[in-house]
Coordinates of C-alpha atoms in Angstrom, one line a residue:
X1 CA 22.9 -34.0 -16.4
X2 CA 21.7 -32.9 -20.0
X3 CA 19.6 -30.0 -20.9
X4 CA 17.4 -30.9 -23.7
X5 CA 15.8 -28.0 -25.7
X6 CA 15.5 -26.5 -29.1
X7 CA 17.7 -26.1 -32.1
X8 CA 20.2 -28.3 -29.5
X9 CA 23.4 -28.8 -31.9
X10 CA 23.2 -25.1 -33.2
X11 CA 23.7 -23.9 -30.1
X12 CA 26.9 -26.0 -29.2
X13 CA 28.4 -24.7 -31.8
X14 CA 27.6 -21.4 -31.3
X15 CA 29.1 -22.0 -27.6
X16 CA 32.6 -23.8 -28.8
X17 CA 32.8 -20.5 -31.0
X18 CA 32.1 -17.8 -28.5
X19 CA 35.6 -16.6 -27.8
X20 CA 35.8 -16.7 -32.0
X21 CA 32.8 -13.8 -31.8
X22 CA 32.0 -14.7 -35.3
X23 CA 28.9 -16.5 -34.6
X24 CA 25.1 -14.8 -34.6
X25 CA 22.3 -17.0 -33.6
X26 CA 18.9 -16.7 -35.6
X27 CA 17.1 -17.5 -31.9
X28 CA 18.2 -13.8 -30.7
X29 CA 21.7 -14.7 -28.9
X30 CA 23.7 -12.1 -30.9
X31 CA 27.3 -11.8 -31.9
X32 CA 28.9 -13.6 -29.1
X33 CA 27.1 -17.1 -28.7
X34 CA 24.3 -18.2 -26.7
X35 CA 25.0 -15.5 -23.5
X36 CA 25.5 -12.2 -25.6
X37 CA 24.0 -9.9 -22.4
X38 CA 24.3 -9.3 -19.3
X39 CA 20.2 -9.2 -19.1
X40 CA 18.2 -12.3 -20.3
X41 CA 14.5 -13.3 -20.4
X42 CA 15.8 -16.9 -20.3
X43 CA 13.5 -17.8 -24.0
X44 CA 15.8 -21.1 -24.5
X45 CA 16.9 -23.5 -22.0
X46 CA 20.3 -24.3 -21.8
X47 CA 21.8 -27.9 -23.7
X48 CA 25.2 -27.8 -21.3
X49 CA 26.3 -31.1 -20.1
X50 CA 26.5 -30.9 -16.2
X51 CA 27.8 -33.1 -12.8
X52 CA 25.3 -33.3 -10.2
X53 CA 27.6 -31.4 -8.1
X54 CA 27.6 -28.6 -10.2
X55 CA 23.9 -28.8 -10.5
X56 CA 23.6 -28.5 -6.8
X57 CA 26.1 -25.9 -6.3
X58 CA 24.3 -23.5 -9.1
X59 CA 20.9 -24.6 -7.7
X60 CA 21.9 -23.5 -3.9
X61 CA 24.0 -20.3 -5.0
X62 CA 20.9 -19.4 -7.0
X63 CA 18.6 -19.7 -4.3
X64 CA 21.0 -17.8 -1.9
X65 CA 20.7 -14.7 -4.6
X66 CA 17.1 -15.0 -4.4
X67 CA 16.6 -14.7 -1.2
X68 CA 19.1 -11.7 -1.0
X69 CA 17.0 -10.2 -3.1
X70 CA 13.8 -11.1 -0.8
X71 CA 15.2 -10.2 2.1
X72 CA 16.4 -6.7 0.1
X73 CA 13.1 -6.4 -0.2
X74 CA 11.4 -6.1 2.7
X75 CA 13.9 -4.8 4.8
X76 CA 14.5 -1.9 2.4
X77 CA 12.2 0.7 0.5
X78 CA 13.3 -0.6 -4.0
X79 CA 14.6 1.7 -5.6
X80 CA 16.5 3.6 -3.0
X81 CA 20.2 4.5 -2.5
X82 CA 19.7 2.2 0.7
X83 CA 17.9 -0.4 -1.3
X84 CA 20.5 -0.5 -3.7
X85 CA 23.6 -0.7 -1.4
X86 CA 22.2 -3.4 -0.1
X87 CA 22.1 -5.2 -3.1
X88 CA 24.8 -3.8 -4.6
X89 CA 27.2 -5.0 -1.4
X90 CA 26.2 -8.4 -1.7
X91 CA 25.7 -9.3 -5.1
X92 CA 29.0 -9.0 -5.9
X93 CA 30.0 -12.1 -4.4
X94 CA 26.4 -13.5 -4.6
X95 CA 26.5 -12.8 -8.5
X96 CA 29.2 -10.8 -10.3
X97 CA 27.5 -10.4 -13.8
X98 CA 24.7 -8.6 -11.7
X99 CA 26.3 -5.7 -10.7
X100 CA 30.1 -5.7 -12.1
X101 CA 30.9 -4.8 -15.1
X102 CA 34.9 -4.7 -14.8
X103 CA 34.8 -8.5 -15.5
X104 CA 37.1 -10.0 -18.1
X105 CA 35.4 -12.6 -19.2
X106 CA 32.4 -13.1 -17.8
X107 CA 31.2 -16.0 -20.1
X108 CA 31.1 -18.3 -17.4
X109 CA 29.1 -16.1 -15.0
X110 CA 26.3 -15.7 -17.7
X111 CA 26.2 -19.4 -17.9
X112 CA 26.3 -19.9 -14.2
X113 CA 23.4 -17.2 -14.1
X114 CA 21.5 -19.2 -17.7
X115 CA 21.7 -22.8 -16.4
X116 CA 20.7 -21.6 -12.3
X117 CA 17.4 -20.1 -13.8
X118 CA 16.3 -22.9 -15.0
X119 CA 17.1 -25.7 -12.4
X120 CA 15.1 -23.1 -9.9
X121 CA 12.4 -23.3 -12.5
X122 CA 12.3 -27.6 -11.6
X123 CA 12.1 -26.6 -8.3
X124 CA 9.6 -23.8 -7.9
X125 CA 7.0 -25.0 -10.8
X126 CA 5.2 -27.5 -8.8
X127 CA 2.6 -25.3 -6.5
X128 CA 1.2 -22.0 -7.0
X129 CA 3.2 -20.4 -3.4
X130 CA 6.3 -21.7 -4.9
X131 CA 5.6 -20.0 -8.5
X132 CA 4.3 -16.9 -7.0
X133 CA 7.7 -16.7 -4.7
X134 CA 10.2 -17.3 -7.5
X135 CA 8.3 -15.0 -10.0
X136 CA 8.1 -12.6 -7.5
X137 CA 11.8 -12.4 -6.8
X138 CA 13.3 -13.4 -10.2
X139 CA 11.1 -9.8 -11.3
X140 CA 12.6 -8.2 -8.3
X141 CA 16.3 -9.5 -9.7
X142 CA 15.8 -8.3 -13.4
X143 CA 14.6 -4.7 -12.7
X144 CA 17.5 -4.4 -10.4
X145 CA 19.7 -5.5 -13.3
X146 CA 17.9 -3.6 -15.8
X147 CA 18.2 -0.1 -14.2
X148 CA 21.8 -0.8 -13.4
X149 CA 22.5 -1.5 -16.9
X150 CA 24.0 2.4 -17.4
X151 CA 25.7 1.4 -21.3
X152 CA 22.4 2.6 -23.5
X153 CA 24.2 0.8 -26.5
X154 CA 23.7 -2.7 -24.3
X155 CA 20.3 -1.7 -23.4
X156 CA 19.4 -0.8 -26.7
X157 CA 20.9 -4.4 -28.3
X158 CA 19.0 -6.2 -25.1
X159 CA 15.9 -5.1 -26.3
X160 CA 16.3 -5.8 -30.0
X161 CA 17.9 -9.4 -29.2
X162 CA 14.2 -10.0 -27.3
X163 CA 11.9 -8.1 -29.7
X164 CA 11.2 -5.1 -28.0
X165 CA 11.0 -2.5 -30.4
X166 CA 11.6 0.5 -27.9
X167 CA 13.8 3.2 -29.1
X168 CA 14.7 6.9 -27.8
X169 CA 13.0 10.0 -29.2
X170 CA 15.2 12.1 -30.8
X171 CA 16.4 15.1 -29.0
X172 CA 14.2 17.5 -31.1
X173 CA 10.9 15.6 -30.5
X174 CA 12.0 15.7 -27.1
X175 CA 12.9 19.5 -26.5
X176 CA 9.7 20.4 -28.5
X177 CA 7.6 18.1 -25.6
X178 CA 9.7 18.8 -22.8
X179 CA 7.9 21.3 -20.5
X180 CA 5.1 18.6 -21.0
X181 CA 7.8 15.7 -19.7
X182 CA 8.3 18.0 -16.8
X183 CA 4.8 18.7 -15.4
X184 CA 4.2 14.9 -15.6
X185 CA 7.2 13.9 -13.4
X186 CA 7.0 14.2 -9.8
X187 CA 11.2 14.5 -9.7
X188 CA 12.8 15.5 -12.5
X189 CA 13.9 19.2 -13.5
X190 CA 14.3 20.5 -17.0
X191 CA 18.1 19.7 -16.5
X192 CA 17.4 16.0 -15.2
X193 CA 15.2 15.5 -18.8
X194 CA 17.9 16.9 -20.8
X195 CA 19.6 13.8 -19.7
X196 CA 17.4 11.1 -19.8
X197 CA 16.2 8.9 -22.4
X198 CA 12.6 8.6 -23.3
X199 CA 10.7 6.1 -25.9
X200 CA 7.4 6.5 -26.7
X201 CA 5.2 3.5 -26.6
X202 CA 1.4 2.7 -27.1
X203 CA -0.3 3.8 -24.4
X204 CA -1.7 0.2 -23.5
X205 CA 1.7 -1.0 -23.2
X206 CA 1.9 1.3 -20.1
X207 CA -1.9 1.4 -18.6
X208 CA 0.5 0.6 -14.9
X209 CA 2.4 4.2 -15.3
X210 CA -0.8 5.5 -16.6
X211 CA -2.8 4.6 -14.0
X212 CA -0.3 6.0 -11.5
X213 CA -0.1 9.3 -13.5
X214 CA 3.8 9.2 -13.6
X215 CA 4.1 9.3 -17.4
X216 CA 2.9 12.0 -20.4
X217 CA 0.6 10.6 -23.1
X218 CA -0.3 12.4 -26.3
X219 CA -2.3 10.9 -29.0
X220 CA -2.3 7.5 -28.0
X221 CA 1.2 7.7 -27.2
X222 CA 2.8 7.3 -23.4
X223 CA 6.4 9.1 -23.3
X224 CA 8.1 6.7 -21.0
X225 CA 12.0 7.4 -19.3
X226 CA 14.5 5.3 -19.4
X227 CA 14.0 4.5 -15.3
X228 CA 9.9 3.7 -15.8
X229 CA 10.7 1.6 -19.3
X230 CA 11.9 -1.5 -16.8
X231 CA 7.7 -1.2 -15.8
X232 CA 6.6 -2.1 -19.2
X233 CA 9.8 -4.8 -19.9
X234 CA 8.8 -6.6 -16.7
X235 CA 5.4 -6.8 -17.5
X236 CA 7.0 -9.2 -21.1
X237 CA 9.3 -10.5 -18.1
X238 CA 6.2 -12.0 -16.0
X239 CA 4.0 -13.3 -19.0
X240 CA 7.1 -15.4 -20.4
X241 CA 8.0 -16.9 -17.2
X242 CA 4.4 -17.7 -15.8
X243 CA 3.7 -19.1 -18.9
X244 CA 6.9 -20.8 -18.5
X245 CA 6.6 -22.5 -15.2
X246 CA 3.9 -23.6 -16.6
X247 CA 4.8 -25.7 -19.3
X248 CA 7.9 -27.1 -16.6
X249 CA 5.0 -28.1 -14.0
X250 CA 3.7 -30.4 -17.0
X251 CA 6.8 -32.1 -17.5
X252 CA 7.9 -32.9 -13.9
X253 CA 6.2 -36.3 -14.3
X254 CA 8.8 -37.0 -16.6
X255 CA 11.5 -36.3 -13.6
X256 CA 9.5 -38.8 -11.4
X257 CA 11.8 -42.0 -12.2
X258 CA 15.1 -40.0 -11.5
X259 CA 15.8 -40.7 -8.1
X260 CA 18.9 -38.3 -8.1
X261 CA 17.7 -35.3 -9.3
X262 CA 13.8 -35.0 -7.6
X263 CA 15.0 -35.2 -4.1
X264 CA 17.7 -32.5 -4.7
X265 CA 14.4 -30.3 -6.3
X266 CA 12.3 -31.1 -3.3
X267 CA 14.6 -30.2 -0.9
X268 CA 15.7 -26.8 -2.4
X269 CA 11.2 -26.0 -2.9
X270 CA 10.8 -27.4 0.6
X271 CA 14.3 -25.7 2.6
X272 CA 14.7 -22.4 1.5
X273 CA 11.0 -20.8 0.8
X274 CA 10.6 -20.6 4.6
X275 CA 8.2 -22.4 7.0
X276 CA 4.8 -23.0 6.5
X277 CA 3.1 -23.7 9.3
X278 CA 1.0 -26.1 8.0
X279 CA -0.4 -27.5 11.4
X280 CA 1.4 -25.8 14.5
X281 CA 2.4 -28.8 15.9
X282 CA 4.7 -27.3 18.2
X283 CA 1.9 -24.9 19.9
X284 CA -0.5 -27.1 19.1
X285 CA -3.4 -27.1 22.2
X286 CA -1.3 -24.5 23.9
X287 CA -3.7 -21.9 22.8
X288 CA -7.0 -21.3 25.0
X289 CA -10.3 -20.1 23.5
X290 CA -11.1 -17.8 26.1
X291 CA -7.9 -15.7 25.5
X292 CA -8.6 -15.5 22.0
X293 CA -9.4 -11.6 22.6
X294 CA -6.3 -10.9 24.2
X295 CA -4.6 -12.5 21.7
X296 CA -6.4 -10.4 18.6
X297 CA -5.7 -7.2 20.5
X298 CA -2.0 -8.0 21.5
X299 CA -0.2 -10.4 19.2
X300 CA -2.6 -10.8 15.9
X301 CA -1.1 -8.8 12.8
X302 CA -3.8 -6.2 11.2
X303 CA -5.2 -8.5 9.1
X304 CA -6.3 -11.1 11.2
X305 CA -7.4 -9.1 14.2
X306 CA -9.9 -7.5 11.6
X307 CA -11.1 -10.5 10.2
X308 CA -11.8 -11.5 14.8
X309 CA -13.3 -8.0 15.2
X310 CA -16.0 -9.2 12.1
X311 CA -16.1 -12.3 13.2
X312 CA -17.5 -11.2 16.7
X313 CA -19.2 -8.8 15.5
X314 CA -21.5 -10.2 12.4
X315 CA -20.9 -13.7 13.8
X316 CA -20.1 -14.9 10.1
X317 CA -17.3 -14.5 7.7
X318 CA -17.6 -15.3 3.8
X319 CA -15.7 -18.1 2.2
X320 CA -12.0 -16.6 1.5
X321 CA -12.3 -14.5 5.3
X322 CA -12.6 -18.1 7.0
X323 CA -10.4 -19.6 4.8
X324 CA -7.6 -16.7 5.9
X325 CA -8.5 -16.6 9.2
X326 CA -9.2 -20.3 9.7
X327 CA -5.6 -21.7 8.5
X328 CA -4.5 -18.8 10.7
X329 CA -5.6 -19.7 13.8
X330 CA -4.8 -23.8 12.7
X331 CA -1.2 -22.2 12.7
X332 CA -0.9 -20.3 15.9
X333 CA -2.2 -23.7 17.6
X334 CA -5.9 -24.4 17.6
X335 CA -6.7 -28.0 17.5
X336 CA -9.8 -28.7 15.3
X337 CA -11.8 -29.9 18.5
X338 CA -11.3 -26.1 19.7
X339 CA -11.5 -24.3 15.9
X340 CA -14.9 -26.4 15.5
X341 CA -16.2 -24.9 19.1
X342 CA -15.0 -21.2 18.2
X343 CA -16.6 -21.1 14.9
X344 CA -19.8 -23.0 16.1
X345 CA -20.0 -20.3 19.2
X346 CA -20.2 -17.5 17.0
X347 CA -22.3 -19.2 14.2
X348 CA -25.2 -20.8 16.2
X349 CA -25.5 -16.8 17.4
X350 CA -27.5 -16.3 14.2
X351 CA -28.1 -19.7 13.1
X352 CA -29.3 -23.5 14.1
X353 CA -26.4 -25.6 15.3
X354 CA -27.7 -27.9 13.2
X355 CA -27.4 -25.5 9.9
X356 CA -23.8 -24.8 10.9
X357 CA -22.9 -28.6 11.1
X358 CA -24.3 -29.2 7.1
X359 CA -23.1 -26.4 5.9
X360 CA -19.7 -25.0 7.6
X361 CA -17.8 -27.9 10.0
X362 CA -17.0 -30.1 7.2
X363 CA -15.0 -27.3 5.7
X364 CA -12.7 -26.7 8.9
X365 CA -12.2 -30.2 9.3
X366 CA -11.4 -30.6 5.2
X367 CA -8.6 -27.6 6.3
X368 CA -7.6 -29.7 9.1
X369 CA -6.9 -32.5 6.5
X370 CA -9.8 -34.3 8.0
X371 CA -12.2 -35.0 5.1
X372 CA -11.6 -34.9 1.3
X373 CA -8.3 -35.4 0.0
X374 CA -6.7 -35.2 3.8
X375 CA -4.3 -32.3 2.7
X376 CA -2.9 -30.3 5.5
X377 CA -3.5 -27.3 3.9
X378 CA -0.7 -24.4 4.6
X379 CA -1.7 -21.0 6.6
X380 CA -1.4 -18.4 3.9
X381 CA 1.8 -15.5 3.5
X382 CA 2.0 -12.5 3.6
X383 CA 2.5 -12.8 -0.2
X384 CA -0.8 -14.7 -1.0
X385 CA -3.0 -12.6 0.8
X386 CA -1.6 -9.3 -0.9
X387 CA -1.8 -10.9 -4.7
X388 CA -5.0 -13.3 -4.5
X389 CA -8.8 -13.0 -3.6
X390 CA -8.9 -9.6 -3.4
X391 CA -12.0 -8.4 -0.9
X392 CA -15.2 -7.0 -2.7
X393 CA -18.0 -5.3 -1.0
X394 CA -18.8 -6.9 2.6
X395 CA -15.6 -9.0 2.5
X396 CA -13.3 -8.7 5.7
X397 CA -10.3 -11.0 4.0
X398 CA -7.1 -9.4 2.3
X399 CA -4.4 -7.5 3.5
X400 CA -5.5 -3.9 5.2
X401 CA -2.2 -2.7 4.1
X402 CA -3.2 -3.0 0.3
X403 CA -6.8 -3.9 0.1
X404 CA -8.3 -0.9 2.8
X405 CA -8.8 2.8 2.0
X406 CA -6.2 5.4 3.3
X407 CA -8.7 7.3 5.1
X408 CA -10.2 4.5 6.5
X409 CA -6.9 2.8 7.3
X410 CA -5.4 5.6 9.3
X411 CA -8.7 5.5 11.2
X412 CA -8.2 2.2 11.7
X413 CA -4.8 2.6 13.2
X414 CA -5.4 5.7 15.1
X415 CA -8.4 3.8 17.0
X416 CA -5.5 0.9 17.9
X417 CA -2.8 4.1 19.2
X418 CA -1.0 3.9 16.7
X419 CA 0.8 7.4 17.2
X420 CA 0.4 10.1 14.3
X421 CA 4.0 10.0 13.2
X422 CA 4.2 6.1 12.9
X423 CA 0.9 7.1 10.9
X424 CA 2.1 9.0 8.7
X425 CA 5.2 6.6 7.9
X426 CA 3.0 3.7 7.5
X427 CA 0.9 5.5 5.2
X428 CA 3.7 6.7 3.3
X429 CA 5.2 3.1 2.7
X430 CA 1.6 1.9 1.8
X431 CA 1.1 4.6 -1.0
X432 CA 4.8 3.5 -2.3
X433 CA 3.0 -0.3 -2.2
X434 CA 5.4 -1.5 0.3
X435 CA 2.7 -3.4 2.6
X436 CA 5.1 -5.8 4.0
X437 CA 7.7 -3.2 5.2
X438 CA 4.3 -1.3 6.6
X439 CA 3.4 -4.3 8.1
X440 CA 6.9 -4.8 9.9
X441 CA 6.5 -0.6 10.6
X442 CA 3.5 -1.9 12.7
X443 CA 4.4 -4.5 14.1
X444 CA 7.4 -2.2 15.6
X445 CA 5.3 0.8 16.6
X446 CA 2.9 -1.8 18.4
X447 CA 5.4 -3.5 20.6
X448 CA 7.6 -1.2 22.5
X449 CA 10.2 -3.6 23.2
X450 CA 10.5 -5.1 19.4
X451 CA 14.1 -5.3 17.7
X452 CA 14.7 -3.0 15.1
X453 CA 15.1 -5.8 12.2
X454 CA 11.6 -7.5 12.0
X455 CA 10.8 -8.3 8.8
X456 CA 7.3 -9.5 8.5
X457 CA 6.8 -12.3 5.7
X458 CA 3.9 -14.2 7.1
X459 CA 1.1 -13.1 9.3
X460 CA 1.8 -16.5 11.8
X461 CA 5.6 -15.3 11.8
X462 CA 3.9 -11.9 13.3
X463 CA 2.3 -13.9 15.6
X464 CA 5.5 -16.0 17.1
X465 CA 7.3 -13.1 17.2
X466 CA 4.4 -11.0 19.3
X467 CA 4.6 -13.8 21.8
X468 CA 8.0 -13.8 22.1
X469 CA 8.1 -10.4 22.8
X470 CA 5.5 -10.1 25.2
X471 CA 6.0 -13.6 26.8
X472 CA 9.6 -12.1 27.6
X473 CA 11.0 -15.5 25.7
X474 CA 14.9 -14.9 26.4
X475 CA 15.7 -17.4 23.0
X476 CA 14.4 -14.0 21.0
X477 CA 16.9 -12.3 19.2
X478 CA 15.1 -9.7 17.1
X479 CA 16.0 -12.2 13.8
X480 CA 12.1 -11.3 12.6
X481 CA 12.3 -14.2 10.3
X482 CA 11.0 -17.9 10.5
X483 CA 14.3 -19.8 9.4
X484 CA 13.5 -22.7 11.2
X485 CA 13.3 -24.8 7.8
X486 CA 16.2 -23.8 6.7
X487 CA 19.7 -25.2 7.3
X488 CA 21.9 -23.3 10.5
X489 CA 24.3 -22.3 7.6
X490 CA 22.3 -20.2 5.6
X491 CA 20.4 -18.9 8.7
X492 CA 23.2 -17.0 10.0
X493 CA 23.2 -15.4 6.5
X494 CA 20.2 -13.4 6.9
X495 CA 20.5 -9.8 6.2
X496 CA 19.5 -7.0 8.6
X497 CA 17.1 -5.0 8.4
X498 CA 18.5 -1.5 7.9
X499 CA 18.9 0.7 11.3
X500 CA 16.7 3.7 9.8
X501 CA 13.6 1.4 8.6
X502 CA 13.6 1.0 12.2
X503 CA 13.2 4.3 14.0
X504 CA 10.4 4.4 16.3
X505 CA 8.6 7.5 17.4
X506 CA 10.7 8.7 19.9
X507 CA 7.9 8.3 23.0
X508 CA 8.2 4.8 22.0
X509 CA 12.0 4.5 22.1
X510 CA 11.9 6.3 25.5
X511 CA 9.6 4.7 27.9
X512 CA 7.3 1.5 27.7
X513 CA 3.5 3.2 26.9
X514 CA 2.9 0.7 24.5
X515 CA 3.4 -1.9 26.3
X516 CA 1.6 -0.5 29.5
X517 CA -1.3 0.0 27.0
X518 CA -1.3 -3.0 26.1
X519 CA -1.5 -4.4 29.9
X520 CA -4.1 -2.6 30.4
X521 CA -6.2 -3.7 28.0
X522 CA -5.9 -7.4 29.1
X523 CA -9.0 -5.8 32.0
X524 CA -11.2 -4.7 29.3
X525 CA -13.6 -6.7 27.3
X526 CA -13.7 -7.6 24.0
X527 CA -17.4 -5.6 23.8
X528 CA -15.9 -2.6 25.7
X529 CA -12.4 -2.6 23.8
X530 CA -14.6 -2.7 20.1
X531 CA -16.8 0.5 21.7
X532 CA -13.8 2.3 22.7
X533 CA -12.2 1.5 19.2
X534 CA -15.6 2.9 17.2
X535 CA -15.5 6.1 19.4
X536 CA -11.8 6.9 18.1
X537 CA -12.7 5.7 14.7
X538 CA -15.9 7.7 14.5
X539 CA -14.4 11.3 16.4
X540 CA -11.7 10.3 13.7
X541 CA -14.8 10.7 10.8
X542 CA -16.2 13.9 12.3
X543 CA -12.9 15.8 13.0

């Protein structure tokens, strides 16, 4: 296959006269050819000539990076010495130029790395899950590189090859604002500044580290170290590559009468994102209506048992909440004969049966791929909920985790028994915006018999995994991850989550009250439970 692209010919030659190091592109590649850095933003595509076999093999070893990186992730807290371990430990074999810097000649990693970008950009163009997943990790990827880029002489030609004027202060400017540098940093010391680069940047250019308060600002001016600068790069890093897989998602027609190459994209969009659980098929009519309770109270994540609580208690959800909660409960099993009785139960409570049937049943049959187009619309991640549709006022949608109030969520949690020390560490990995991993801290606090290595990615996944649990299934292995779509091979590849993400309250560790709670609420009813649950919230409020 052939790479087509810009200012084609110029870059072959630059390419059969890298080892020569006498050539310096005018499109930013530098003195060495087309791959001058460890670092791209991937501006040009490449114009290699390529089998199919090597297509594939780059395509698959890119994808196996990726999720690496995913699974990094949520398993472990970014940016610390366990975060980076892990990625360290496997990225050297994964992808050398990531992380090794004792390479040779590394020309043909860089490639490997150039061309791999791009074929994943075929594949994960063509829906906005897909785009949202690759830009999401490929960010992930690059700050990772970035921050172990330790040569400032490479970081400093990085950002000049890609136009981003940043440049230290000098050390004067920097001694005569230092005790300023200091108070704005939660962890560094006098001695730690001495040591660290800092560029100062238009305030607007930072408005994330701003907002957070983590950076000093005088005069229109944030003061940004050399550790927060990868904030501002991504933010370059994201625009270029949505706008990006955007232009690629307009020319996939063109890929349409190639019959070797589409399949092969397909199948790497289709096999390695994860399941979707478009229609629950394999549950399908397993689940009853009348244990739909015991189901919200024992096996449904945060989310969705506060969208049921809602539900039964204003008997109506807005658009987006039925929407989330709809494609939910499609997932876990419900049959549209049964989605269309629970919704219409609840509805003709403070409406005509005849109003609901106008205005709301041809919607859940349109998500059942019923009416309208007939798409079998997917449930939606963990991923979608966090970054689309955020709630407004009156909205019970979104992810509690990163859409609800501290106060009110430790409320919340405290009124489900949540103990005060898984509280506390849920909390703490929420104001550090790690919602998944809080989710997965949940999920294990809330089932006393749960694996230590749950990693929570979709809120049907939570689901599966509570009725394994709790149904005693003996096929559960504590893998906490949906790899049913994906081949055996790279199954038995997935990472573990790390041992001290894991630790439970030790009451939890040591005897089975959570599970006993949970037994006992199966003899309470929904209306009593929901009392019981406003008492705690509400001596929660006053206390």
């Amino acid at each position: 296959m052939q790479f087509g692209g810009e200012r084609k010919n110029a870059l072959q030659r630059q390419q059969r006269g890298r080892n020569k190091g006498q050539v310096r592109s005018s499109a930013g590649f530098g003195m060495f050819g087309q791959y001058s850095h460890r670092l791209q933003f991937y501006r040009l595509p490449p114009t290699d000539n390529i089998s199919l076999n090597e297509f594939e093999e780059f395509a698959i070893s890119r994808v196996k990076v990726l999720r690496h990186v995913e699974q990094a992730g949520q398993s472990y807290v970014k940016g610390t010495d366990k975060y980076k371990e892990y990625m360290d430990r496997d990225l050297r074999h994964l992808m050398p130029v990531a992380v090794r810097k004792d390479l040779k000649d590394d020309f043909e990693e860089r490639r490997k790395d150039h061309i791999s970008h791009f074929i994943l950009r075929l594949a994960y163009c063509k829906s906005e899950d897909l785009r949202r997943w690759f830009i999401a990790q490929e960010m992930d990827l690059f700050r990772y590189r970035f921050l172990m880029e330790t040569d400032k002489r490479e970081v400093a030609r990085f950002l000049q090859e890609n136009d981003l004027h940043f440049t230290p202060i000098p050390d004067e400017e920097k001694r005569q604002v230092a005790k300023y540098l200091c108070a704005s940093s939660y962890s560094m010391s006098m001695a730690m500044i001495e040591h660290t680069d800092f560029y100062k940047v238009p305030f607007t250019e930072a408005l994330d580290l701003v907002r957070a308060r983590k950076i000093y600002v005088h005069k229109g001016w944030a003061y940004v170290p050399h550790n927060d600068l990868v904030s501002i790069i991504l933010s370059a890093f994201r625009a270029h590559l949505s706008q990006a897989l955007a232009v690629t998602a307009r020319s996939i027609p063109h890929l349409e009468e190639d019959d070797r190459l589409l399949p092969m994209l397909n199948n790497l969009s289709k096999q390695y994102l994860g399941q979707n659980y478009s229609s629950g098929k394999s549950n399908m009519g397993k689940i009853e209506l009348k244990d739909m309770d015991m189901h919200a109270r024992k096996s449904f994540p945060l989310c969705m048992r506060q969208l049921h609580s809602a539900f039964r208690e204003n008997h109506h959800l807005r658009h987006h909440g039925r929407m989330q909660y709809g494609l939910f409960l499609k997932g876990i099993g419900l049959t549209l004969e049964q989605a269309l009785t629970f919704w219409r139960s609840e509805f003709s409570k403070i409406m005509d049966v005849d109003k609901f049937e106008k205005q709301y049943a041809y919607n859940i049959r349109h998500s059942y791929g019923k009416e309208g187009k007939r798409t079998d619309y997917t449930p939606y991640s963990c991923m979608k909920i966090i970054m689309t549709n955020a709630p407004a006022t009156g909205d019970h949608h979104g992810c509690p985790f990163r859409h609800t109030d501290s106060n009110l969520l430790k409320q919340r949690l405290g009124a489900y028994k949540v103990n005060q020390s898984g509280i506390d560490e849920i909390i703490d990995l929420v104001n550090k915006s790690h919602y998944q991993v809080a989710c997965s801290k949940y999920f294990m606090l809330t089932h006393g018999n749960a694996k230590s290595d749950v990693a929570i990615q979709h809120p049907n996944q939570y689901f599966e995994e509570s009725q394994k649990i709790l149904t005693g299934d003996k096929k559960y292995e504590g893998s906490g991850r949906y790899t049913s779509s994906r081949p055996q091979s790279q199954a038995a590849q997935s990472p573990r989550v790390s041992s001290h993400q894991a630790t439970l309250d030790p009451s939890t560790q040591t005897s089975s009250s959570v599970q006993d709670q949970f037994e006992d609420e199966l003899n309470l009813s929904f209306e009593e439970l929901e009392a019981m649950e406003k008492e705690a919230m509400e001596g929660a409020t006053t206390s």
